[in-house]
XYZ file of C-alpha atoms in Angstrom:
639
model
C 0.000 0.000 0.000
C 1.427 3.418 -0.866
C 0.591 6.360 1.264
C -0.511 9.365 -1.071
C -0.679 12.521 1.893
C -2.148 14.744 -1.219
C 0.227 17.740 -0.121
C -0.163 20.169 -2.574
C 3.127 21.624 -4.920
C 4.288 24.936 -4.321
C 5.649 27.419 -1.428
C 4.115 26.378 2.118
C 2.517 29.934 2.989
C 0.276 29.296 -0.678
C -0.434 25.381 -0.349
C -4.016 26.106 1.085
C -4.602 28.603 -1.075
C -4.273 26.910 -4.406
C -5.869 23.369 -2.849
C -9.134 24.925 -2.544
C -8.994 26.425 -6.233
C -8.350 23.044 -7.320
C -10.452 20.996 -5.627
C -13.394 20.115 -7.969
C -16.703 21.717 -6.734
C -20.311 20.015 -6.384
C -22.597 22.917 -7.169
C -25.686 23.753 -4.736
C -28.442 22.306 -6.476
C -26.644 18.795 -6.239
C -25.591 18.928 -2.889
C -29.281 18.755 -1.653
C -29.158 14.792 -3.417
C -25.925 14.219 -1.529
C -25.938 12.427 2.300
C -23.181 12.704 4.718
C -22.835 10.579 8.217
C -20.882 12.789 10.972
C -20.095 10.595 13.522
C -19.520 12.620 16.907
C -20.800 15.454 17.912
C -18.167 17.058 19.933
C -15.885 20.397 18.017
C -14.942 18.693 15.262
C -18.248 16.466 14.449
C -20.821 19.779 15.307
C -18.817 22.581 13.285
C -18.551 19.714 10.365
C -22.423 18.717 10.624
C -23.652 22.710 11.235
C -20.912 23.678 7.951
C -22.526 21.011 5.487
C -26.007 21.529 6.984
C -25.405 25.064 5.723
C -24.024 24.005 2.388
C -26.839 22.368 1.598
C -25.817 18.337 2.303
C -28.285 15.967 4.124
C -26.633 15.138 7.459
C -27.042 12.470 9.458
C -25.506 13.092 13.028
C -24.729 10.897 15.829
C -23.789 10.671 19.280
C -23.622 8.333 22.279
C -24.645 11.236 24.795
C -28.317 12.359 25.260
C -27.337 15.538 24.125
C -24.037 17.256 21.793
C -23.774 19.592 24.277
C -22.178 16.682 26.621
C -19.860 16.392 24.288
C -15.740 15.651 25.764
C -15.298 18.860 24.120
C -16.548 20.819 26.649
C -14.035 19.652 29.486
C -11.054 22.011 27.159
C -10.526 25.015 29.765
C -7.452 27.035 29.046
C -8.567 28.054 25.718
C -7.769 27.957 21.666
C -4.931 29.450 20.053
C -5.141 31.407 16.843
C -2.143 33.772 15.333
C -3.699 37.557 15.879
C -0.788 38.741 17.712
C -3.166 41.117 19.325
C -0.395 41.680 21.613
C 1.756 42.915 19.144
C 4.410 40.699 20.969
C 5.932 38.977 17.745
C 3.038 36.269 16.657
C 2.491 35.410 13.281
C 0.711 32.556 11.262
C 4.871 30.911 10.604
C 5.190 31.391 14.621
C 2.325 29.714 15.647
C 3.224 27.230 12.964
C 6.543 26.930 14.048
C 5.900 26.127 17.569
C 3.126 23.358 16.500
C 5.624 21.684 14.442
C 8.493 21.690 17.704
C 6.210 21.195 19.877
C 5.366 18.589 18.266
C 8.890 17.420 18.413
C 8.771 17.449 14.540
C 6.924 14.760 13.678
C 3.910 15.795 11.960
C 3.441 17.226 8.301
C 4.317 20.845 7.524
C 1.469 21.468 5.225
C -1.031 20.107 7.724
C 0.638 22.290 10.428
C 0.803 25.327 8.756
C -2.768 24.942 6.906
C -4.583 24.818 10.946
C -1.871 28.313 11.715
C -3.311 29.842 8.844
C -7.047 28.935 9.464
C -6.666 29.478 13.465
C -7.226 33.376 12.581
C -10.759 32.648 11.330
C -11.659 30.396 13.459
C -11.750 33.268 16.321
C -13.399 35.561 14.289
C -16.461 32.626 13.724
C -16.964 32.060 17.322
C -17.109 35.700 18.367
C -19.907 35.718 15.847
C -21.364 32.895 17.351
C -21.175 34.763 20.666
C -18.895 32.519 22.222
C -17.996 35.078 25.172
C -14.224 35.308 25.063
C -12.430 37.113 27.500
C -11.556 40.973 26.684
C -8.998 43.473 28.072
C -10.140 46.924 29.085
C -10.649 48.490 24.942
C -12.363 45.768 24.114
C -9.948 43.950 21.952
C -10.294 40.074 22.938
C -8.029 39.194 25.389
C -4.898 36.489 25.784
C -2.933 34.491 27.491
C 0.515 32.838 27.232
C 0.261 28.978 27.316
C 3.313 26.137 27.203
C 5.174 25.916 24.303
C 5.083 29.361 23.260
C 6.999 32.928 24.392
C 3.849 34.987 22.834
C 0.374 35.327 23.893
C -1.585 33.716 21.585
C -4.614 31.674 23.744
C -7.981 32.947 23.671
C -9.927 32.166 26.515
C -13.226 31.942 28.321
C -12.509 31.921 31.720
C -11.296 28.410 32.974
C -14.605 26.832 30.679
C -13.532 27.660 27.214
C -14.225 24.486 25.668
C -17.649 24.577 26.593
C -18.518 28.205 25.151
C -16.621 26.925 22.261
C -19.416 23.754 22.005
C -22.606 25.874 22.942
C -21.103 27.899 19.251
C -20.983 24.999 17.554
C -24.099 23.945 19.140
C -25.883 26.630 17.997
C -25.151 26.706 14.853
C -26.249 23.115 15.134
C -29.192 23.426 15.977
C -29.588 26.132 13.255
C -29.367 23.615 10.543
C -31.765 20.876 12.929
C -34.465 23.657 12.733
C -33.661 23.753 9.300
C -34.338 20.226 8.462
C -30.938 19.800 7.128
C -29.295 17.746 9.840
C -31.176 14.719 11.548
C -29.730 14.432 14.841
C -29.698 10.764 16.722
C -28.734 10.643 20.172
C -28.101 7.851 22.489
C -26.436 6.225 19.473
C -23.401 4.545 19.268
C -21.693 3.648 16.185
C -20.231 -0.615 15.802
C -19.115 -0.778 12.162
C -18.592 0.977 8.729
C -20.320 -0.499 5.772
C -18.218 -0.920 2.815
C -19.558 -0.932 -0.686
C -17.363 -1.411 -3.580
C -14.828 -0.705 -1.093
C -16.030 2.545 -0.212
C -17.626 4.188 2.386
C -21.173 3.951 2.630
C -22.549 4.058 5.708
C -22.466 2.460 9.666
C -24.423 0.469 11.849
C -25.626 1.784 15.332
C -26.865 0.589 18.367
C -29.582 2.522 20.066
C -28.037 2.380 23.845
C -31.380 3.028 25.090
C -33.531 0.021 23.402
C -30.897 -1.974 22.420
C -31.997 -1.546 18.402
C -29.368 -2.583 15.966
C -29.682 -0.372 12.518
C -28.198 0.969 9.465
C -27.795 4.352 8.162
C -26.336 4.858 4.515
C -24.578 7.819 3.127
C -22.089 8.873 0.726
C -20.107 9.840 2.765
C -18.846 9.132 6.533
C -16.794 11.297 9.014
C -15.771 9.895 12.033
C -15.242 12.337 14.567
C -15.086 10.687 18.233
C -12.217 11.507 19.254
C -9.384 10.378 21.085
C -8.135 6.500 23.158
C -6.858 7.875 26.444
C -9.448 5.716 28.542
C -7.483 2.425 27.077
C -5.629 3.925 29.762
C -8.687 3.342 32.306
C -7.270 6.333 34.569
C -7.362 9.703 32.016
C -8.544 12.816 32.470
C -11.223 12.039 29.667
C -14.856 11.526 29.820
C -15.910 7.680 31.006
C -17.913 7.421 28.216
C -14.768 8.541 25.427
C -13.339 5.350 23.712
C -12.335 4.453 20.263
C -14.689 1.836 19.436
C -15.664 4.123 16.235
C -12.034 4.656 14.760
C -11.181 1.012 15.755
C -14.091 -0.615 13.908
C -13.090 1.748 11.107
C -9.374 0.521 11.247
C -10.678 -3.048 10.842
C -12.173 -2.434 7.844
C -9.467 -0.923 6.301
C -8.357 2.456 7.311
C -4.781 2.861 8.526
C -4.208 3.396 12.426
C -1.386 6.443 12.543
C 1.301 6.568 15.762
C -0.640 4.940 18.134
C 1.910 5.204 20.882
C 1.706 8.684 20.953
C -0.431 9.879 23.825
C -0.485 13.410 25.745
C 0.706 13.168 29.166
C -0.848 16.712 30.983
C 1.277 17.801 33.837
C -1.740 19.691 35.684
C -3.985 16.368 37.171
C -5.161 16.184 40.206
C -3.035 13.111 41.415
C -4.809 9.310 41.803
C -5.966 9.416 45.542
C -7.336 5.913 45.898
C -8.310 2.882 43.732
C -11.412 3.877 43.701
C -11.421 6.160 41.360
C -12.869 5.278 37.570
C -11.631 8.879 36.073
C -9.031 11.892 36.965
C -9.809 15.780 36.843
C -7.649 17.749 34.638
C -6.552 21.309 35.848
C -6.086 23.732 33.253
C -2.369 24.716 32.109
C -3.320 27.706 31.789
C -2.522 27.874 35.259
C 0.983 27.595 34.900
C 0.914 31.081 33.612
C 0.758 32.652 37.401
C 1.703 29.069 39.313
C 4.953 27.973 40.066
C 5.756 24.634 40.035
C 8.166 23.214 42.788
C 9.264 20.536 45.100
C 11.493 20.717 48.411
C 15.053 20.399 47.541
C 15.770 17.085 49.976
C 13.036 14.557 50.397
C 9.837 15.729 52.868
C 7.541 12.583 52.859
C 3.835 13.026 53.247
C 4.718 17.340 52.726
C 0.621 18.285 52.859
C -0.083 21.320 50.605
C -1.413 23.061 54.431
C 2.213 23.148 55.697
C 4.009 24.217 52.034
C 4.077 27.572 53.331
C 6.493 26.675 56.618
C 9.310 25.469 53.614
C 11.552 28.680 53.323
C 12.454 30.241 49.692
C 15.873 28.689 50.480
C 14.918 25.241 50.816
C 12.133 24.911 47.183
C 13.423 24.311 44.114
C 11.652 25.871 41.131
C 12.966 23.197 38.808
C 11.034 24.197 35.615
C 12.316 27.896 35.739
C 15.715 26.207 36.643
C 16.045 23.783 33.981
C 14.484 25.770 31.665
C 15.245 29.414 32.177
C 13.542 30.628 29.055
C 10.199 29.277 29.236
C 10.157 28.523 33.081
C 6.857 26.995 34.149
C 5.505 27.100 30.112
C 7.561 24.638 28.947
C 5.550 22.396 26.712
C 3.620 19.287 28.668
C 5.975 16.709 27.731
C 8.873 18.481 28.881
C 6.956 19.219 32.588
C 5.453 15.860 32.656
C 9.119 14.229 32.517
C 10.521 16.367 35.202
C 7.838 16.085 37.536
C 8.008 12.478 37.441
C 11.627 12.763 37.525
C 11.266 14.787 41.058
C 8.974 12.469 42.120
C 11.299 9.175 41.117
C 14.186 11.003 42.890
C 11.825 10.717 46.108
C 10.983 14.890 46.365
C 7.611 14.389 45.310
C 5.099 15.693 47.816
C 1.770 14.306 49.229
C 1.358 10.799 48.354
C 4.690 11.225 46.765
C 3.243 11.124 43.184
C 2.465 14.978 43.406
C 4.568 18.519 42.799
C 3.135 21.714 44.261
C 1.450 24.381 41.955
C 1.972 27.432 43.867
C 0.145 30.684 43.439
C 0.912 32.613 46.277
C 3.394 34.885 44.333
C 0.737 35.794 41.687
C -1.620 36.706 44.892
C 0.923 38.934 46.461
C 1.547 40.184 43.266
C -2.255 41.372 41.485
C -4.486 40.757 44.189
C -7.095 37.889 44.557
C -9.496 39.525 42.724
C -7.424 39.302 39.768
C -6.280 35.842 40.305
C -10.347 34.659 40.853
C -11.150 36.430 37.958
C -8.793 34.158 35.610
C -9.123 30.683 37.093
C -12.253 30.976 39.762
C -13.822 28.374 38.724
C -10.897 26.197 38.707
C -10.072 27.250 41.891
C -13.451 25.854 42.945
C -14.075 22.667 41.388
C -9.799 22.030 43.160
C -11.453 22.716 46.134
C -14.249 20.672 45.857
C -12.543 17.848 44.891
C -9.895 17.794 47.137
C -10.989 20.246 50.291
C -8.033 22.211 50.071
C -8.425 25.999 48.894
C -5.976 27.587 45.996
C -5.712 30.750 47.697
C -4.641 29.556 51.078
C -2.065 26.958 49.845
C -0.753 25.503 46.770
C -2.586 23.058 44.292
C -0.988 19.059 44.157
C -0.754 18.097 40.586
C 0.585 15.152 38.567
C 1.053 14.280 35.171
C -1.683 11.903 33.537
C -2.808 10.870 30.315
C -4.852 13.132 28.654
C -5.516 13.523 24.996
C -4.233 11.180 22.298
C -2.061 12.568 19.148
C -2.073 9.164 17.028
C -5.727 8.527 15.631
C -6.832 6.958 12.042
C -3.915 8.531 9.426
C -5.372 11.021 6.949
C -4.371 12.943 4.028
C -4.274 16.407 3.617
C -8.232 16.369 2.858
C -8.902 14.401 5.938
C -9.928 10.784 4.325
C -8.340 7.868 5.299
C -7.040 4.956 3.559
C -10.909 4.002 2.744
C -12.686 6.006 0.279
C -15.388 8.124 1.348
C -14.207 7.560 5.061
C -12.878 10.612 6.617
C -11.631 11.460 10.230
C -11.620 14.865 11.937
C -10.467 16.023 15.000
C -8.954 14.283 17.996
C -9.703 10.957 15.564
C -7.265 11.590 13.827
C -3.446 11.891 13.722
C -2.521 15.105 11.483
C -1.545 17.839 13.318
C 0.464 17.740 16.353
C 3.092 15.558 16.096
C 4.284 13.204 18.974
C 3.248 16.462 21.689
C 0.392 18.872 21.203
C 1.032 22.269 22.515
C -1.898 23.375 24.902
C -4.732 25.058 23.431
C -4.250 23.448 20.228
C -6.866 20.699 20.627
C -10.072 23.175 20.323
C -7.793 24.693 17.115
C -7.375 21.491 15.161
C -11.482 20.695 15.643
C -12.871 23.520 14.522
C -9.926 24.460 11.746
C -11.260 20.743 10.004
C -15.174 21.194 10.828
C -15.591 25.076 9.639
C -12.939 25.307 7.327
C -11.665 21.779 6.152
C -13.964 19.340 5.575
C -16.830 21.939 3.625
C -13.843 21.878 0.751
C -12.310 18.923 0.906
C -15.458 16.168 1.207
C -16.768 18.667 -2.113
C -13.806 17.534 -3.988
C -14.972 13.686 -3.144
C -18.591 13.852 -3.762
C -18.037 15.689 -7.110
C -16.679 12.737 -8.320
C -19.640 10.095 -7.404
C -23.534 9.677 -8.549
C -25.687 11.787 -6.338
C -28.146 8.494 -6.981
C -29.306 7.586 -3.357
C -27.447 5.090 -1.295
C -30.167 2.624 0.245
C -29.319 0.319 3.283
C -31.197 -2.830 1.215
C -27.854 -4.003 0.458
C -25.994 -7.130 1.761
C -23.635 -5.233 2.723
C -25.280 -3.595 5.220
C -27.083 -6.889 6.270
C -23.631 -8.353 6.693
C -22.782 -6.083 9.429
C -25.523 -5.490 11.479
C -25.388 -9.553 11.802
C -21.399 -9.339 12.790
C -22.355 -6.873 15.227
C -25.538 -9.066 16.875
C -22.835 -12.223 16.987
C -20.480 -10.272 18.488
C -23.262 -8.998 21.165
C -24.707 -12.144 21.715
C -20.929 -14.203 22.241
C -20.634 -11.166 25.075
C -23.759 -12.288 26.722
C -23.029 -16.036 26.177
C -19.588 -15.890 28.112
C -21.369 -15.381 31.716
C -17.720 -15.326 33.415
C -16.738 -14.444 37.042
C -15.213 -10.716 36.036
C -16.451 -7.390 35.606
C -15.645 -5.566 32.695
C -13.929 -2.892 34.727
C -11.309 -5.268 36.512
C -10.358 -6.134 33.018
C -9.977 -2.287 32.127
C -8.162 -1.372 35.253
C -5.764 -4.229 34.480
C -5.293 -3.225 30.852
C -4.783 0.360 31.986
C -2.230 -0.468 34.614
C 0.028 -2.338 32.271
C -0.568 0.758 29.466
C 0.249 3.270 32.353
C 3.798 1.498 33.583
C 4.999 0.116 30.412
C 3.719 2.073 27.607
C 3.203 5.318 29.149
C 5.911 8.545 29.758
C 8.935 6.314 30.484
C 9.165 3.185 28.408
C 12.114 -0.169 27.561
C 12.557 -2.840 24.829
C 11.781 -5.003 27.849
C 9.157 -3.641 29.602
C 7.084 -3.283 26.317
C 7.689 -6.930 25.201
C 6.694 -7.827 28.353
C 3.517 -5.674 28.127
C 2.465 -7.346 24.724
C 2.832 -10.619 26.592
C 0.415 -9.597 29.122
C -2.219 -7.841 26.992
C -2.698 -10.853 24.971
C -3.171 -13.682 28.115
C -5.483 -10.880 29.289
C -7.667 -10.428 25.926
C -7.708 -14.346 26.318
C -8.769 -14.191 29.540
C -11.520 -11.553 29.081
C -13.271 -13.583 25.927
C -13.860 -16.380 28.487
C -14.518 -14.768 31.901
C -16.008 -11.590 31.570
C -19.222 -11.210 33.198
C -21.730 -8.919 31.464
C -25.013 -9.322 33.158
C -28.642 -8.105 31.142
C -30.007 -8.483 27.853
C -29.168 -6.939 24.714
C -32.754 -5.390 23.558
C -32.137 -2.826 26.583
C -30.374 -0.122 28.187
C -27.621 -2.251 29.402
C -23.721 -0.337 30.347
C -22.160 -3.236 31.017
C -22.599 -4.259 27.169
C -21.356 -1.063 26.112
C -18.442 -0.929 28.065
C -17.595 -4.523 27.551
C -17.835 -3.627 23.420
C -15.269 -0.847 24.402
C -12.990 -2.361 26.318
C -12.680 -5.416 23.682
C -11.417 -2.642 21.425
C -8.966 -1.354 23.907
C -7.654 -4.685 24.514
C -6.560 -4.585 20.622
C -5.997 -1.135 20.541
C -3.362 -1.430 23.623
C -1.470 -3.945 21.818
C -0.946 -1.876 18.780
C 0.291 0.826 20.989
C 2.995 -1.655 22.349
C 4.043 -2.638 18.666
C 4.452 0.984 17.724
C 6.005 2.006 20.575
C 8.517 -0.854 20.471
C 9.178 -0.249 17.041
C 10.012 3.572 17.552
C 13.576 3.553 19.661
C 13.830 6.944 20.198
C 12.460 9.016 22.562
C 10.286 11.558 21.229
C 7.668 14.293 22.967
C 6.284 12.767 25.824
C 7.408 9.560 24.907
C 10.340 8.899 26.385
C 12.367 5.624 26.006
C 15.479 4.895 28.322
C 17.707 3.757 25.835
C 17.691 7.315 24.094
C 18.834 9.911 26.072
C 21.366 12.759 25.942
C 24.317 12.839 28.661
C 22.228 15.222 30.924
C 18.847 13.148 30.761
C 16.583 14.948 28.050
C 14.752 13.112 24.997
C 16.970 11.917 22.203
C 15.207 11.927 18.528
C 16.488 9.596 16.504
C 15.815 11.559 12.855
C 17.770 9.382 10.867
C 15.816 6.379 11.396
C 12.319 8.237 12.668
C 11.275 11.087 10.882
C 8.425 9.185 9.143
C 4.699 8.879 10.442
C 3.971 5.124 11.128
C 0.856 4.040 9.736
C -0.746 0.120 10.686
C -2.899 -2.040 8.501
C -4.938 -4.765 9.795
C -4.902 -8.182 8.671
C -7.251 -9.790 10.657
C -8.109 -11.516 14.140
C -4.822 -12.122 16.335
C -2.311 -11.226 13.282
C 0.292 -9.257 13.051
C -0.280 -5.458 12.243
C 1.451 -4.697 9.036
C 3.480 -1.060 9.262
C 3.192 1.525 6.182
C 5.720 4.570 6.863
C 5.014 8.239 5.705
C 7.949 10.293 5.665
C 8.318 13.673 6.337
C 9.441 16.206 4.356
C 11.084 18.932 6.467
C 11.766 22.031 3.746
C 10.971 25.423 6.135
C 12.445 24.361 9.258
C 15.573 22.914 10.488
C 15.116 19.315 12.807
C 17.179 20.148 15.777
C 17.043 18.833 19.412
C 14.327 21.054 21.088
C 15.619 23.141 23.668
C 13.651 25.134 25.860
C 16.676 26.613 28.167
């Protein structure tokens, strides 16, 4: 299989621009005969449904969650970066692009990278529209704030809750195109296959999670945006309900899987306090832009975040602004994640041990409370709530954990994959951030490929096909909805001893220590070893209690986890296969003399894309590589 990414000729600042020209059109009276499936109704899936609702395309949308404004999206906090340089601080579109592709740790595609840079501009100037309340300073310009990664001020915010104005746009406009007629909106659906016909695209089957009603839905088109894997991690800071059981059954029937290894590890968690917990709370980095990280300098065991203030100036070490004079505390998340595990492993951390102080107490002294509550209150409160200690009084404990996922199903530059007709947006897929997303980037990439992707690049596709209706009275479509019933009845046949959540926790555990920020040859072939005796183990002793024509959880997470069990072993094979350490990603036996990440970009600089080939084989591996032409690969520093 050859990988075609579809980058377009020519210098990188005019790629875009001459793309669109070229793309063939489908002109307005024929997009009313044309039907396109979004998948997801989070950023990516509701600006892509509202944006061809608009166009004039029939759009089916789906979603798992009684509503699309529950939507993962909605958890984002800091805020979304776009180049305005409002600040007049140095920003530009080649900045922003520029630290995306480092950031990144140069491993993702400059025409991708510099495309999102050059839409991010627009993408603010949509949501004010929308009246997405962003944050202004006192003349009314919209207001920033620096974030890690960068040395400008380039994140637009709203509040600590900025993903969630960002959805209630979307939503809106959404709704818009309901009202309309031109979207049909299912909820409490979750998607369990693609249907292939004539190898391409043509529409999925879904289980109603509420009746238990297995049906099909064709289209000529499909977008799958539900996205990212961090739960095969059990312990993330994503929703319970996010999992990849949509980009996984999408994989199987053909589309290529894209650096699965690479996950975001977020330095600002709440730490794990117990083993009861099923999920972890993300606190925003935007925080780092007033908090200062640090740990004693010689080992306090048990240090509570009440008595932090007794440690003299003397006796804390600042290690971010030591290490890393330049940026300080907004160093990129990879680069804090690995020292505060590293402070932590050298038996400083604080706590439980698995924790670093996030101090604010300068910031306080420094504008007032006031100003402080008025750019992270809410934060402040649900810390508090959670864990009974107060912000303002004493520092935050936080931890690194995984968080958002960079690999996803590999697309080209018009966001299909390998499977004609099949596209993925978003988190889904892999495209724009490399082996490290910079914060604030997330809400970018999902609205630059719902607003201002997709509408041009799905045009080019359905151009090219009969507007003649697709019908589900195929066999095709038969065919799957009866793989999907056999696989839902084997899960109620099994009747084991085990819940489905003792298998996740297990999985996750083994994900977390061998395949997570520090990883070995050995521990990872080690880790393959035990995923597979437990995916054996599950298909003959899970438990899943209830019927299938029903709301029943325990089915849906049992579908889930199956996939993570797969899934997790495909992150193994990448990340055995890539020896170097790279973004948050860091393996042991590549490392420079004083302990940071060694790229390997002789043997590495290529994106690593799996096929399937079936139950129990061996993934095959298809390698993109990248073209580097307007910036030099060099060993990020960020001292």
């Amino acid at each position: 299989m050859k990988l075609d990414s579809k980058i377009p000729e020519g210098p990188l600042a005019e790629k875009w621009t001459k793309h669109k020209f070229n793309l063939k059109l489908v002109n307005p009276a024929n997009k009313r005969k044309f039907d396109v499936i979004v998948v997801g109704t989070g950023l990516a899936g509701a600006s892509a449904a509202a944006s061809l609702g608009e166009l004039g395309y029939n759009v089916k949308a789906f979603c798992f969650q009684d509503s699309p404004r529950r939507a993962h999206s909605i958890a984002a906090q800091g805020g979304i970066n776009a180049a305005k340089n409002y600040q007049n601080d140095g920003d530009s579109v080649y900045r922003l692009f520029y630290d995306t592709i480092k950031g990144g740790d140069y491993r993702a595609r400059e025409g991708n990278v510099y495309r999102l840079a050059e839409v991010s501009v627009n993408i603010i100037d949509q949501c004010v529209a929308q009246g997405v309340p962003f944050a202004r300073e006192y003349g009314g310009l919209l207001a920033n704030r620096s974030f890690g990664g960068a040395q400008v001020s380039r994140t637009f915010y709203a509040r600590g809750q900025t993903g969630q104005q960002l959805l209630l746009g979307a939503y809106s406009a959404l709704n818009r195109q309901i009202a309309n007629g031109k979207v049909t909106m299912y909820t409490r659906s979750e998607m369990l296959d693609v249907v292939l016909v004539d190898g391409k695209a043509r529409g999925i089957v879904t289980r109603d999670l509420v009746t238990g009603k297995i049906e099909s839905h064709a289209a000529h088109a499909v977008l799958i945006c539900t996205g990212g894997y961090g739960n095969v991690f059990f312990l993330s800071t994503n929703a319970k309900g996010s999992n990849v059981t949509a980009a996984w059954r999408a994989h199987k029937k053909g589309a290529l899987f894209g650096n699965p290894c690479y996950t975001q590890i977020h330095p600002t968690c709440i730490p794990v306090s117990g083993d009861h917990q099923s999920k972890l709370t993300l606190m925003s980095e935007s925080l780092r832009n007033d908090g200062r990280v640090w740990v004693p300098k010689t080992a306090r065991p048990g240090l509570k975040a009440k008595d932090a203030a007794n440690i003299p100036e003397a006796d804390r070490d600042y290690f971010l602004e030591r290490k890393y004079p330049s940026f300080g505390n907004l160093v990129p998340r990879d680069v804090a994640s690995r020292n505060a595990k590293q402070m932590c492993d050298e038996g400083r951390g604080v706590g439980s041990g698995l924790a670093v102080f996030l101090d604010f107490s300068d910031a306080i002294k420094r504008d007032g409370k006031k100003t402080i509550e008025a750019k992270y209150g809410n934060l402040f409160d649900m810390y508090q709530q959670i864990t009974g200690d107060n912000p303002y009084e004493m520092p935050m404990m936080i931890y690194p954990a995984v968080h958002y996922t960079m690999g996803g199903l590999w697309v080209d530059y018009n966001l299909m994959t390998t499977v004609p007709g099949l596209y993925a947006l978003g988190e889904a897929n892999f495209s724009d951030h490399g082996a490290n997303r910079l914060g604030a980037s997330a809400l970018m990439q999902g609205l630059a490929d719902g607003y201002f992707v997709i509408p041009y690049t799905l045009g080019d596709y359905l151009a090219g096909l009969s507007p003649e209706k697709v019908t589900t009275d195929r066999p095709e479509f038969k065919e799957a909805i009866d793989k999907v019933n056999g696989t839902i009845n084997k899960f109620l046949s099994i009747k084991g001893k085990r819940t489905v959540d003792e298998f996740h926790r297990e999985l996750g555990l083994t994900m977390w220590e061998f395949c997570g920020m520090a990883r070995n040859e050995e521990g990872l072939k080690g880790a393959k070893k035990k995923i597979q005796a437990l995916k054996e183990a599950f298909w003959k002793d899970v438990n899943v209690l209830g019927g299938s024509q029903e709301l029943n959880q325990e089915l849906e997470k049992a579908m889930r986890v199956a996939d993570f069990m797969e899934l997790g072993e495909l992150m193994v094979d990448d990340a055995l296969n890539r020896s170097e350490s790279c973004g948050g990603h860091f393996r042991e036996e590549s490392q420079t003399p004083d302990g940071e990440a060694l790229r390997k970009d002789d043997e590495f600089a290529y994106v690593a894309a799996w096929e399937y080939k079936g139950e129990n084989q061996q993934e095959v591996l298809h390698k993109e590589t990248l073209v580097f032409e307007n910036v030099k690969l060099t060993q990020r520093s960020y001292k």
